[in-house]
Amino acid sequence: MAPLTLHNLHVSPPCRLVRLIAGVIGVDLKIEDVKDVFKDMKTPEMLKKNPQHTVPTLEDNGLCITEIRAIAMYLVSKYAKDDSLYPKDVNKRVLVDQRLFFDQDLYQRIASILLPKLHGKQSDPANIEKVNDSLETLNRMLDGKQWLAGDNITLADYAVAVSLSALEFDPECGINPTNQPNIKLWLSRVEGSHAKYGDNLKELREALQKMRQK
Ligand SMILES: N[C@@H](CCC(=O)N[C@@H](CS)C(=O)NCC(=O)O)C(=O)O
C-alpha cells in the first residue's frame, strides 16, 4: 500500500488529532511538515488539491481529504480493524456525529481566545465566556457517562480531548477544563485509553516548552 501523506503542522491541534487516530488504528503516515502554513498551502499546486489551504490535508492514493473530522471518519471507516471508534450502525454513529459537530464549535470557540493572544492581542471576554459555556455543556453531556457517545471510546472522545488540550497553548487564559468534575474524570479515562494518546500529549507539551524557551 502506498503511504498516506499528511500535510502537517506539528503543534496544530487539528493535525494532532489526525496523527492520533492514525496511530490508534495502526495506519502509517508519511508526514510532510509545512514550514509556513500561510505560504506552503497556498501554492497553485496545493490550492488545486485543497482550496481551503488548511492543514491537516491527507492524500491517499490520489484522494485529497481536508477537515479533521472527515479525515478521522475516513481513516476509521477505511482502515480500522473494527468500527468501535466510528460505528457503522446509523443509530450509534449519529451519537458520535453529534458530538463531533459539537467539537467543531468547541474548537472554534477555543481558537477564538487563543488566536488573538498569538498575535499579541487580548482575548475578548465574551469569547472566554463562550468557552466556559461549552465546558459546562460538556460536563452535562458526561453526566453518568463514561464516554461521550455510547459505551466505548469513539472518535468523539479523541476529538474533544484534543480540542481541550489546545488550551495548554495559553495556561494564563484562566480556563481549566478539569475544574468540571465529569470532564476531569473523563479526561483521565481518555488519557488511559491508549498509549498513543499519552505520546501525542507529551509531544505537544515538549513542543510548547521549546516554543516558550525561544
Ligand atoms: N476546519 C479545518 C481547520 C483546520 C485549521 O484550522 N488549520 C489551521 C492550522 S491549525 C490552518 O491550516 N490555518 C491556515 C489557513 O487557514 O490558511 C479542519 O478542521 O481541518
CSV table of C-alpha atoms in Angstrom, one decimal, residues 123-196:
chain,number,residue,atom,x,y,z
A,123,SER,CA,-8.9,37.8,24.0
A,124,ASP,CA,-12.5,39.1,24.0
A,125,PRO,CA,-14.0,38.3,27.4
A,126,ALA,CA,-17.2,37.3,25.6
A,127,ASN,CA,-15.3,34.5,23.8
A,128,ILE,CA,-13.9,33.3,27.1
A,129,GLU,CA,-17.5,33.1,28.4
A,130,LYS,CA,-18.4,31.0,25.4
A,131,VAL,CA,-15.7,28.5,26.1
A,132,ASN,CA,-16.8,28.3,29.7
A,133,ASP,CA,-20.4,27.7,28.5
A,134,SER,CA,-19.2,24.9,26.2
A,135,LEU,CA,-17.3,23.3,29.1
A,136,GLU,CA,-20.4,23.4,31.2
A,137,THR,CA,-22.3,21.8,28.3
A,138,LEU,CA,-19.6,19.1,28.0
A,139,ASN,CA,-19.8,18.4,31.7
A,140,ARG,CA,-23.6,17.9,31.4
A,141,MET,CA,-23.1,15.6,28.4
A,142,LEU,CA,-20.8,13.4,30.6
A,143,ASP,CA,-23.3,13.2,33.5
A,144,GLY,CA,-23.4,9.5,34.4
A,145,LYS,CA,-21.5,8.5,31.3
A,146,GLN,CA,-18.1,7.0,30.8
A,147,TRP,CA,-17.7,8.2,27.2
A,148,LEU,CA,-19.2,10.9,25.0
A,149,ALA,CA,-21.1,8.7,22.6
A,150,GLY,CA,-22.2,5.1,23.5
A,151,ASP,CA,-20.5,2.6,25.7
A,152,ASN,CA,-16.9,2.8,24.5
A,153,ILE,CA,-14.4,5.4,23.4
A,154,THR,CA,-15.0,6.8,20.0
A,155,LEU,CA,-13.7,9.5,17.6
A,156,ALA,CA,-15.8,12.0,19.5
A,157,ASP,CA,-13.8,11.4,22.8
A,158,TYR,CA,-10.5,11.8,21.0
A,159,ALA,CA,-11.6,14.9,19.0
A,160,VAL,CA,-13.0,16.7,22.1
A,161,ALA,CA,-10.0,15.8,24.3
A,162,VAL,CA,-7.5,17.1,21.6
A,163,SER,CA,-9.6,20.3,21.3
A,164,LEU,CA,-9.4,20.8,25.0
A,165,SER,CA,-5.6,20.2,25.0
A,166,ALA,CA,-5.3,23.3,22.8
A,167,LEU,CA,-5.9,25.4,25.9
A,168,GLU,CA,-2.4,24.4,27.0
A,169,PHE,CA,-1.1,26.9,24.5
A,170,ASP,CA,-2.2,29.6,27.0
A,171,PRO,CA,-2.1,28.5,30.6
A,172,GLU,CA,-2.7,32.1,31.6
A,173,CYS,CA,-6.1,32.2,29.9
A,174,GLY,CA,-7.7,31.0,33.2
A,175,ILE,CA,-9.7,28.2,31.7
A,176,ASN,CA,-9.1,24.8,33.2
A,177,PRO,CA,-11.4,22.1,31.9
A,178,THR,CA,-10.6,19.8,34.8
A,179,ASN,CA,-12.4,22.2,37.1
A,180,GLN,CA,-15.5,20.5,35.8
A,181,PRO,CA,-15.8,17.2,37.7
A,182,ASN,CA,-17.2,15.0,34.9
A,183,ILE,CA,-14.6,16.4,32.4
A,184,LYS,CA,-11.8,15.7,34.8
A,185,LEU,CA,-12.7,12.0,35.3
A,186,TRP,CA,-13.5,11.5,31.6
A,187,LEU,CA,-10.1,13.1,30.5
A,188,SER,CA,-8.2,10.7,32.7
A,189,ARG,CA,-10.2,7.8,31.1
A,190,VAL,CA,-9.2,9.1,27.6
A,191,GLU,CA,-5.6,9.5,28.7
A,192,GLY,CA,-5.5,5.9,29.9
A,193,SER,CA,-7.3,4.5,26.9
A,194,HIS,CA,-4.4,4.2,24.5
A,195,ALA,CA,-0.6,4.8,24.8
A,196,LYS,CA,-0.8,6.9,21.6
